[in-house]
Short mmCIF file of C-alpha atoms and ligand atoms in Angstrom, two decimals:
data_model
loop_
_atom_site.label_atom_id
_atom_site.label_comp_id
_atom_site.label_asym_id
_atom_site.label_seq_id
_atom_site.Cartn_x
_atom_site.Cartn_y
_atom_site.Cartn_z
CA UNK L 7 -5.60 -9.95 -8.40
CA UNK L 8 -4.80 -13.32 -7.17
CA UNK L 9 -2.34 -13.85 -4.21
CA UNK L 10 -1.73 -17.01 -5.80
CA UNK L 11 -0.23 -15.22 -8.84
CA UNK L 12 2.75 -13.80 -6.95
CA UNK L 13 5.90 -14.70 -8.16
CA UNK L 14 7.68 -13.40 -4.87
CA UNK L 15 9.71 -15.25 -2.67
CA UNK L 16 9.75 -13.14 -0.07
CA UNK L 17 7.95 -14.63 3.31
CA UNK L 18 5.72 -11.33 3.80
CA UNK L 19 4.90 -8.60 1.07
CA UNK L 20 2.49 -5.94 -0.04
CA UNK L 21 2.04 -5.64 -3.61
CA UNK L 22 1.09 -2.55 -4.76
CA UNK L 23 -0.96 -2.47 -8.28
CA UNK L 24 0.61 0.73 -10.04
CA UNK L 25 -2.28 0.50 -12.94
CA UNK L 26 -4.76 1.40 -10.11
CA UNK L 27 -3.33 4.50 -8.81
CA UNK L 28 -3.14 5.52 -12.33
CA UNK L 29 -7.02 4.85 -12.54
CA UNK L 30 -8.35 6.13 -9.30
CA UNK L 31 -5.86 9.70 -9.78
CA UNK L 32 -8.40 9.80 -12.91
CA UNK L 33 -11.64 9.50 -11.52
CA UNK L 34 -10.27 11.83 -8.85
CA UNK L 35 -9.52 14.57 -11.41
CA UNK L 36 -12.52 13.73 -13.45
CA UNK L 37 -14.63 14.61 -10.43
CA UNK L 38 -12.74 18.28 -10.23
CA UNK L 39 -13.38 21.61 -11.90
CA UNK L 40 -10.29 21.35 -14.55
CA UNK L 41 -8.53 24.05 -12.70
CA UNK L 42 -8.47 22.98 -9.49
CA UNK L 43 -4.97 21.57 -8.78
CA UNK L 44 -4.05 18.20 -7.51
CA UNK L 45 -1.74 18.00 -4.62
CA UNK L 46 -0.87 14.50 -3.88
CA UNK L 47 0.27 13.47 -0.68
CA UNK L 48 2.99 11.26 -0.54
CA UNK L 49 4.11 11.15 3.44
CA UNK L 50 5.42 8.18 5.53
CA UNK L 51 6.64 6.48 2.37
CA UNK L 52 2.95 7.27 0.26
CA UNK L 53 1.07 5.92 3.22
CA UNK L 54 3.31 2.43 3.49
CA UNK L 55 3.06 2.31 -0.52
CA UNK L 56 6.72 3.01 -0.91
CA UNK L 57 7.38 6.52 -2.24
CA UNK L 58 9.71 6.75 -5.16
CA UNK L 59 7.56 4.06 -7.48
CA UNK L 60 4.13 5.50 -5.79
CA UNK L 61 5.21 9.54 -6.42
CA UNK L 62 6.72 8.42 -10.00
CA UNK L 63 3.63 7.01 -11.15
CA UNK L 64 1.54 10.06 -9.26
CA UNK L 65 3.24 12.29 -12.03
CA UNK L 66 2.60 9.87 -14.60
CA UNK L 67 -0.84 9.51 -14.26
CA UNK L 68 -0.94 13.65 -14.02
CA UNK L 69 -0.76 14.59 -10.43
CA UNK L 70 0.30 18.38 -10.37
CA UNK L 71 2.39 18.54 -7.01
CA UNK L 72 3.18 16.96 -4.02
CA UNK L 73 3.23 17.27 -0.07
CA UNK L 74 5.42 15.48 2.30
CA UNK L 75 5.47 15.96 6.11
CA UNK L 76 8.92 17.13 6.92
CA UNK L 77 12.28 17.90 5.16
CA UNK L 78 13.59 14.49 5.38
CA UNK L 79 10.76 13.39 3.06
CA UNK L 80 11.25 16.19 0.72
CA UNK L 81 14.80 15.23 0.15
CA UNK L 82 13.91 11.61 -1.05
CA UNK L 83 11.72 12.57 -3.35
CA UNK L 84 14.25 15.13 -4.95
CA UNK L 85 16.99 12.44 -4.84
CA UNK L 86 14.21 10.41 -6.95
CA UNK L 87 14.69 13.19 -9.29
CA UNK L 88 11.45 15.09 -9.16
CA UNK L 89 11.37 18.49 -9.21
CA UNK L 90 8.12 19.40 -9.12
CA UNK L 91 6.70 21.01 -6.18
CA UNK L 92 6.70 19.81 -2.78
CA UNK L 93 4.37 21.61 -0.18
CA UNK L 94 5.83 20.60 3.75
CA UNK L 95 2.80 19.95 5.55
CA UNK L 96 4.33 20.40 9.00
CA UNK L 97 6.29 22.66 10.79
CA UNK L 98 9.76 23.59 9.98
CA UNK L 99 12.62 23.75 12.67
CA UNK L 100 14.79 26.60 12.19
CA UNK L 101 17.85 24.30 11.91
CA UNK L 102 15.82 22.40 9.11
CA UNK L 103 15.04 25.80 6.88
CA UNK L 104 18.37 26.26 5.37
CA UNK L 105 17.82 22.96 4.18
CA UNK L 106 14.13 23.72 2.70
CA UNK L 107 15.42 26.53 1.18
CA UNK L 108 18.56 25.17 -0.94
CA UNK L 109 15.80 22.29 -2.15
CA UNK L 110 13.15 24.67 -3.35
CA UNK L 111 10.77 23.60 -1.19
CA UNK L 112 7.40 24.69 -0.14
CA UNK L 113 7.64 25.64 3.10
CA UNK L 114 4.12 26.10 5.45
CA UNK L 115 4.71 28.76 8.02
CA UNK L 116 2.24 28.50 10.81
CA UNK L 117 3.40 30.66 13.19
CA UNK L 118 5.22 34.61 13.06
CA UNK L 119 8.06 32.78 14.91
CA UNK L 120 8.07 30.49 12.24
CA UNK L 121 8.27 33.30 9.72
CA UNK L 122 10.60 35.32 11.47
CA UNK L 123 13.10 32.37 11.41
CA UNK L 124 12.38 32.17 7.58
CA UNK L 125 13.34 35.68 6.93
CA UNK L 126 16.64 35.31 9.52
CA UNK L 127 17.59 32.07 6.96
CA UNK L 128 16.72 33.62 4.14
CA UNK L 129 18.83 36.73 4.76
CA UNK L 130 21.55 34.36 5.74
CA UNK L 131 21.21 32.00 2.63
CA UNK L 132 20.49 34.57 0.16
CA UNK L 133 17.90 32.11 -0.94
CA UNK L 134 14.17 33.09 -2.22
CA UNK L 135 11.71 31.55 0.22
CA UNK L 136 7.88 29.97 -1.37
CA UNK L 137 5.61 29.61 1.04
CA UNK L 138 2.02 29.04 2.20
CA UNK L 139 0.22 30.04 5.29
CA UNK L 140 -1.75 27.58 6.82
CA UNK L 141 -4.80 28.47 8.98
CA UNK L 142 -5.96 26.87 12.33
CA UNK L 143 -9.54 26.95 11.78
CA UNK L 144 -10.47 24.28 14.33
CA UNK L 145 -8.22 21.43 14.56
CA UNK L 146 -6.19 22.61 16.72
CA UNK L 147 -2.88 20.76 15.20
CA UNK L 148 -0.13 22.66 12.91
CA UNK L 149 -1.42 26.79 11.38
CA UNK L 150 -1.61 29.74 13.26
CA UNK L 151 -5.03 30.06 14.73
CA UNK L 152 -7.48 31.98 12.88
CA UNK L 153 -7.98 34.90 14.92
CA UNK L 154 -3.97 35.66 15.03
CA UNK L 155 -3.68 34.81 10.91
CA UNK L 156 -4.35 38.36 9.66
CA UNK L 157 -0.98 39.34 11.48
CA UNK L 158 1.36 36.80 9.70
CA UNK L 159 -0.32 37.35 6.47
CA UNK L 160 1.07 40.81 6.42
CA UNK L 161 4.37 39.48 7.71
CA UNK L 162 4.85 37.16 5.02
CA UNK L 163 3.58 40.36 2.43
CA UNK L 164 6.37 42.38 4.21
CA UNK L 165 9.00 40.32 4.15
CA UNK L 166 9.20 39.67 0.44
CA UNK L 167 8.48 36.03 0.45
CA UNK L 168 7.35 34.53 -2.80
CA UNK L 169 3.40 33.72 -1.19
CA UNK L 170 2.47 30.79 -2.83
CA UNK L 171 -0.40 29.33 -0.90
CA UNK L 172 -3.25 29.60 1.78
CA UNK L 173 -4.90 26.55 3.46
CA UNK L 174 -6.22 25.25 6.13
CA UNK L 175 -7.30 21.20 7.46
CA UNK L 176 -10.05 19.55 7.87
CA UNK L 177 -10.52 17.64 11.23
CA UNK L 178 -13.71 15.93 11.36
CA UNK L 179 -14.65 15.95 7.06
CA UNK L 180 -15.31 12.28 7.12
CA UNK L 181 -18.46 12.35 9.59
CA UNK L 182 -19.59 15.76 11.01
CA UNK L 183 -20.25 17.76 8.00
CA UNK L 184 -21.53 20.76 10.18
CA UNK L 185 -18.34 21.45 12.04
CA UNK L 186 -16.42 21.15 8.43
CA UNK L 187 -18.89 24.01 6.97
CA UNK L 188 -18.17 25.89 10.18
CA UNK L 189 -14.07 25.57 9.46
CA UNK L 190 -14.83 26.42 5.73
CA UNK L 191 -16.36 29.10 6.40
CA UNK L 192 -14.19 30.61 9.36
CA UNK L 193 -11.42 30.10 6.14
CA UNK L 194 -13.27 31.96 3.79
CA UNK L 195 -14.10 34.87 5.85
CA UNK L 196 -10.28 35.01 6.71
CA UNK L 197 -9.51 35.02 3.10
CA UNK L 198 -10.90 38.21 2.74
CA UNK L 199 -8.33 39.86 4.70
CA UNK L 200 -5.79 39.13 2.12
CA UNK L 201 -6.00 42.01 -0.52
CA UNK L 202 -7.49 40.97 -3.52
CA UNK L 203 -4.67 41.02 -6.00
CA UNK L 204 -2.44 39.24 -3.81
CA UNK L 205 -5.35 36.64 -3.53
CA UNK L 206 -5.75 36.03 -7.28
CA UNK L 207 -2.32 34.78 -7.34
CA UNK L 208 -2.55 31.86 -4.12
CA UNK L 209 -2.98 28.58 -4.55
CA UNK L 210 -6.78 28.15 -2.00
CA UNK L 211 -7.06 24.56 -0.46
CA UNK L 212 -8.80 22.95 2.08
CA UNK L 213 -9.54 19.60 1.15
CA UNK L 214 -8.53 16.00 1.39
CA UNK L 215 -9.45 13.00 0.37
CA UNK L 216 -12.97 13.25 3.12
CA UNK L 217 -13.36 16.79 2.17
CA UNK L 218 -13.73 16.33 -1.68
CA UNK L 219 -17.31 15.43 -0.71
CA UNK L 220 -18.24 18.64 0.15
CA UNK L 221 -16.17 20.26 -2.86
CA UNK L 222 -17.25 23.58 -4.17
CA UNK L 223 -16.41 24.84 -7.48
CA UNK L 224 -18.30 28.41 -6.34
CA UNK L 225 -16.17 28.83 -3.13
CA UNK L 226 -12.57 30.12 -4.24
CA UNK L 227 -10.76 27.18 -4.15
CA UNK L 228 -8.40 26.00 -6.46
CA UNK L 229 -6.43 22.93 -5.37
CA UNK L 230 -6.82 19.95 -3.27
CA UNK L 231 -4.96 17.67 -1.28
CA UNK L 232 -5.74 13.85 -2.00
CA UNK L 233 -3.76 10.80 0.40
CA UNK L 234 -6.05 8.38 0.95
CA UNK L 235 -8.61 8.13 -1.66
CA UNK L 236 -5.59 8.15 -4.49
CA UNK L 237 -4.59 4.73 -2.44
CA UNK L 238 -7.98 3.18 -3.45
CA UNK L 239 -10.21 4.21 0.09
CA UNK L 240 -13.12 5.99 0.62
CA UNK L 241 -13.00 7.54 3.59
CA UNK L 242 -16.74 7.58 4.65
CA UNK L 243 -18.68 4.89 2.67
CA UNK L 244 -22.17 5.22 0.67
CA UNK L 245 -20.81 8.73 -0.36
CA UNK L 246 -19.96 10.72 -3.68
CA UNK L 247 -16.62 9.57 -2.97
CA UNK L 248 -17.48 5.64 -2.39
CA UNK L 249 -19.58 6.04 -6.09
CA UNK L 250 -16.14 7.01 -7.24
CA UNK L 251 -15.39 3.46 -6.94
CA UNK L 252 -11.56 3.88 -5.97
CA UNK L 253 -9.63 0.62 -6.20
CA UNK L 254 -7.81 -0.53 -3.85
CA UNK L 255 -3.60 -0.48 -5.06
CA UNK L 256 -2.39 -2.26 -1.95
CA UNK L 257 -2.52 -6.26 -0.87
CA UNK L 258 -0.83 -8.12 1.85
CA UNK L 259 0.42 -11.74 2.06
CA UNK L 260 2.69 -13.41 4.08
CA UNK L 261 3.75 -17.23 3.55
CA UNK L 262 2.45 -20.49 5.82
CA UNK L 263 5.97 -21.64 7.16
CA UNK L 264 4.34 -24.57 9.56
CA UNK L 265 1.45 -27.10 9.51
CA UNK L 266 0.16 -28.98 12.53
CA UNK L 267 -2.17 -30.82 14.38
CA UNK L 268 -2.80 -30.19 18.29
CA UNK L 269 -4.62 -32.15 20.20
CA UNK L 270 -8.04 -30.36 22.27
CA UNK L 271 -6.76 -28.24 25.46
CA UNK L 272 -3.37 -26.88 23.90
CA UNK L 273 -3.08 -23.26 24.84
CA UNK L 274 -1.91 -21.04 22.03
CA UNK L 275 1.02 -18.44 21.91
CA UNK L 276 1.81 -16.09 24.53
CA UNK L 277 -0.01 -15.44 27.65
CA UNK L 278 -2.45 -18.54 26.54
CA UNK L 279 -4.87 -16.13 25.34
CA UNK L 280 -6.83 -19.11 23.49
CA UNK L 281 -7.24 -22.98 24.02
CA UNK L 282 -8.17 -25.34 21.76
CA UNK L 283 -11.74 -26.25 22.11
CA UNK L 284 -11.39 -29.31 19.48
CA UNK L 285 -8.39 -31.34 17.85
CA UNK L 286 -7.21 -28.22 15.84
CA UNK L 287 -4.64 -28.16 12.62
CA UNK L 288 -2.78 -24.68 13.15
CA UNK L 289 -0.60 -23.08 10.20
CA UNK L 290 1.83 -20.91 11.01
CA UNK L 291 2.17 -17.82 8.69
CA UNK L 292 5.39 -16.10 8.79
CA UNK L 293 4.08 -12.26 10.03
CA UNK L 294 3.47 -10.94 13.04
CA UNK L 295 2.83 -7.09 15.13
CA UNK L 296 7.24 -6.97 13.69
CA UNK L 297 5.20 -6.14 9.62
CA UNK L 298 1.99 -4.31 10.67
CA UNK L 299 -0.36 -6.86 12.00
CA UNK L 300 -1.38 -5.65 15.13
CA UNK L 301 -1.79 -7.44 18.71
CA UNK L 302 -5.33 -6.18 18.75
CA UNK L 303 -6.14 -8.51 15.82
CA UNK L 304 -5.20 -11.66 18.11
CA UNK L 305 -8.29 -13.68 18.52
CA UNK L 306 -10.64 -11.26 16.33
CA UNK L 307 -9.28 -10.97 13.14
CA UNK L 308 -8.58 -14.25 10.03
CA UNK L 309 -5.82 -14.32 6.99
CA UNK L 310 -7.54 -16.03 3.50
CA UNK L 311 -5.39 -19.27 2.77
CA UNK L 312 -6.89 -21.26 -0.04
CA UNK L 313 -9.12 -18.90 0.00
CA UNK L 314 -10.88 -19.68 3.03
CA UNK L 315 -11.10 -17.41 6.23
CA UNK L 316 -9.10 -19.10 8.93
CA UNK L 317 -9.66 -17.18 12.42
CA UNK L 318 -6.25 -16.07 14.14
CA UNK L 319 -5.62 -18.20 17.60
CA UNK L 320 -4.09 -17.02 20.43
CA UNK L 321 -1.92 -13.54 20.07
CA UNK L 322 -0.33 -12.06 17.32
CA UNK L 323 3.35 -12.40 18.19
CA UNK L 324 6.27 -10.37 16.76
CA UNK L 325 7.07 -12.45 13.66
CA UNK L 326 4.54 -15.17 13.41
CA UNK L 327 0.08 -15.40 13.47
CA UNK L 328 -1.22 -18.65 13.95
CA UNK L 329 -4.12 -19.46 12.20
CA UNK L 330 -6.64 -22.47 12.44
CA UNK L 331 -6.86 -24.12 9.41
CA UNK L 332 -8.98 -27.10 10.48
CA UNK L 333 -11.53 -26.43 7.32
CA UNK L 334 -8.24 -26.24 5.17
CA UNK L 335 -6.95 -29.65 5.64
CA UNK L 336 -4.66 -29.41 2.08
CA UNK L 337 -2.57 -26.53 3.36
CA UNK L 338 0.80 -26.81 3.12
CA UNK L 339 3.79 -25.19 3.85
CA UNK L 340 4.66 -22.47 1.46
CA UNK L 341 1.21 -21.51 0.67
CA UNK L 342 -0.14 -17.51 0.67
CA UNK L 343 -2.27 -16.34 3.30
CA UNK L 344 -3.43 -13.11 2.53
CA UNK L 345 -3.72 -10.31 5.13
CA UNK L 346 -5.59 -7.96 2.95
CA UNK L 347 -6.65 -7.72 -0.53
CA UNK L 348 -8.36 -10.92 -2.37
CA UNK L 349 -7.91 -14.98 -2.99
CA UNK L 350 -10.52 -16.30 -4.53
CA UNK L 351 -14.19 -15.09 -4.24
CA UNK L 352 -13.11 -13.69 -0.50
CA UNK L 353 -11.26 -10.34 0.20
CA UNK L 354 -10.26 -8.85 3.36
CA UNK L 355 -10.73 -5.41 3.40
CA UNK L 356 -8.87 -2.58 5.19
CA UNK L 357 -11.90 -1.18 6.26
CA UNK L 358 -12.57 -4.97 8.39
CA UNK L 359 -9.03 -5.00 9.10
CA UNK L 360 -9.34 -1.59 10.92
CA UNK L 361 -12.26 -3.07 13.00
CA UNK L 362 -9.93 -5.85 14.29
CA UNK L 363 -7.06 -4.03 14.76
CA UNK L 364 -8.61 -1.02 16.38
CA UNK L 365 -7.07 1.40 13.82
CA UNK L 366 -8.03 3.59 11.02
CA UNK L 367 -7.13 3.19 7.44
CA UNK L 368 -4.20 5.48 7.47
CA UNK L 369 -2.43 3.67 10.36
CA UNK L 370 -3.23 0.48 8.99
CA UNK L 371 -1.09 1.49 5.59
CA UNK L 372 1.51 3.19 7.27
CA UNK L 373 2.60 0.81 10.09
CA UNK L 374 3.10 -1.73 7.38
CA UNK L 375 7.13 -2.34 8.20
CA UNK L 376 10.09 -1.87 6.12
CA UNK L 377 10.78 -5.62 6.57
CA UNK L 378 7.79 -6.44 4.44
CA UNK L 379 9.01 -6.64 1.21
CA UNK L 380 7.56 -4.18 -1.55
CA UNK L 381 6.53 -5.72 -5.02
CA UNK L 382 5.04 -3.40 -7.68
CA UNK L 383 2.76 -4.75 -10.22
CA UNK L 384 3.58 -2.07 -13.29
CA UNK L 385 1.57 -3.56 -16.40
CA UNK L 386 -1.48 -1.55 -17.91
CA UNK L 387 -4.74 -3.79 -17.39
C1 PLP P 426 -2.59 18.55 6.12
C2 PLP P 426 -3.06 17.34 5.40
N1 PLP P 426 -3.63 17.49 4.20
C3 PLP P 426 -4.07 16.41 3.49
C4 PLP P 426 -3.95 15.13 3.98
C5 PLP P 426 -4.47 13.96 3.18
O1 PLP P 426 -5.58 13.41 3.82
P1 PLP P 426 -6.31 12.10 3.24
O2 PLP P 426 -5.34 11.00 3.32
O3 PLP P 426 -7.46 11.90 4.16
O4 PLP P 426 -6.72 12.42 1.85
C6 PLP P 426 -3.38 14.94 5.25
C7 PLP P 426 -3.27 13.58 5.80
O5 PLP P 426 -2.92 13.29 6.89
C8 PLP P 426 -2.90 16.07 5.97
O6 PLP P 426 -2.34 15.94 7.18
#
């Protein structure tokens, strides 16, 4: 879509194309066995997307369940009025489980601690506690570690815990496909300490978006956990997931809210980290490291205006880029200059924005700031 289509006022937006999540949650699904559930994650505000429209249109489009980070997450999405399920990908703090438990939530224990603080709330509460267990298998983040896992799975048997779930994380799935066998296969073996009827009954998951490559239908596996290839990337190109052809739901534009001319030798913005080699006209666009353009961009990356690339000068400051528009002499003030997404033939993608900024696709989406306005594009193309 156009930036030039945008009806919004606002000085800096994102627009997020509903119609595409509902498309790339297809493809998604299409390329899964039919029983393998679809867990869609929808933490730090679905990835910048803004989660109430984002998780609504999840479910629409036939998402089975969600996962959030923390409580705090959870409970916005209930006030939304969903009550489908909603796995808590990180740990719980006891003072946060009484909390977990009145909203029905998933909870992930990683730890006997963790589980022994369950069963002290859940005593307390009276409540009935879901859960899933989730395995350290080499990424050395959130799940008990492997070789300790076989303990906590009896806890959780013993303590009378609705057991919902087993998983375990991928942390290298997008580019060493060895050491993700290795974890796979360090989960699998674990699995079979788990008696077999108990088994039957657990949702199995590994995967996200990266790991969907390496999908099998043979293994036990029966769910997955999709963030960013739902939000239109593929996290490793030329892949099985790249063929899927996600499309990208988010764009970012920002308004020009100053043209100039200045002459040769003028240094630019702070620290003069650029000066003018040549008479320059400079536009400046109304967004800045204060929405989610980073300071590592200064001097590397360009916005689209007109549809032309226009190199950033100098640094990115908090609330304002400059950009050199010399090859754009009929910009005005007012005019869109697109951060990422399309104008014209050109798009910026988040992939190049990532190799200006120094970041990776996830941080690029979420550090996208509350100040920059939200606008949803809901028709069916
Ligand atoms: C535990 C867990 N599962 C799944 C995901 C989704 O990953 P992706 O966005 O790569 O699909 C994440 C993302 O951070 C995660 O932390």
């Amino acid at each position: 879509m156009s930036a030039s289509s945008n009806a919004s006022a606002a000085r800096a937006w994102v627009e997020i194309d509903l119609p595409a999540i509902d498309r790339n949650v297809g493809r998604i699904k299409q390329a899964l066995p039919p029983h393998v559930r679809y867990v869609a994650v929808v933490k730090a505000n679905a990835y910048g997307h803004g989660m109430p429209e984002v998780a609504t249109r999840l479910l629409q489009a036939g998402v089975d369940c969600f996962a959030v980070a923390n409580v705090a997450e959870a409970a916005n999405l209930r006030e939304v009025g969903h009550d489908a399920d909603i796995l808590l990908l990180s740990p719980t703090l006891p003072s946060e489980l009484p909390r977990a438990l009145a909203l029905g939530l998933d909870i992930t224990l990683n730890s006997l601690a963790e589980a022994q603080a369950l069963a002290a709330a859940v005593a307390k509460s009276g409540l009935k506690a879901k859960v899933h267990v989730k395995v350290d298998t080499g990424m050395g983040r959130a799940g008990v570690w492997h070789e300790q896992a076989a303990e906590l799975f009896a806890f959780v048997q013993a303590a009378g815990f609705e057991w919902r779930g087993v998983f375990t994380h991928f942390s290298d799935a997008d580019s060493d496909a060895a050491y993700t066998t290795n974890q796979r296969a360090i989960f699998l073996k674990l699995l079979e300490r788990i008696p077999a009827a108990v088994r039957s009954g657990l949702m199995i998951h590994a995967d996200n978006s990266a790991g969907l490559e390496s999908f099998s239908a043979s293994a036990p596996f029966n769910a997955v956990r999709v963030g960013l290839m739902q939000y239109g990337l593929p996290p490793s190109s030329g892949s099985f997931l790249a063929s899927l052809r996600p499309e990208p739901v988010l764009s970012f534009h920002a308004r020009v809210v100053l043209v100039k001319d200045l002459p040769a030798g003028t240094a630019v913005s702070y620290n003069r980290t650029k000066t003018l080699s040549r008479p320059t006209r400079v536009a400046i666009v109304a967004v800045g490291y204060g929405d989610g353009v980073p300071t590592a961009a200064s001097n590397r990356g360009s916005f689209l205006v007109r549809g032309q690339r226009c190199p950033i000068l100098g640094r990115v400051t908090m609330d304002q880029t400059i950009v050199d528009v010399t090859e754009v002499p009929s910009v005005v003030v007012g005019d869109i200059a697109t951060i990422l997404g399309a104008q014209g033939a050109d798009r910026i993608t988040v992939a190049e924005f990532c190799a200006w900024s120094d970041c990776i696709p996830w941080e690029a989406l979420c550090t996208l700031t509350q100040r920059v306005q939200r606008v949803y594009r809901t028709d069916r193309t």
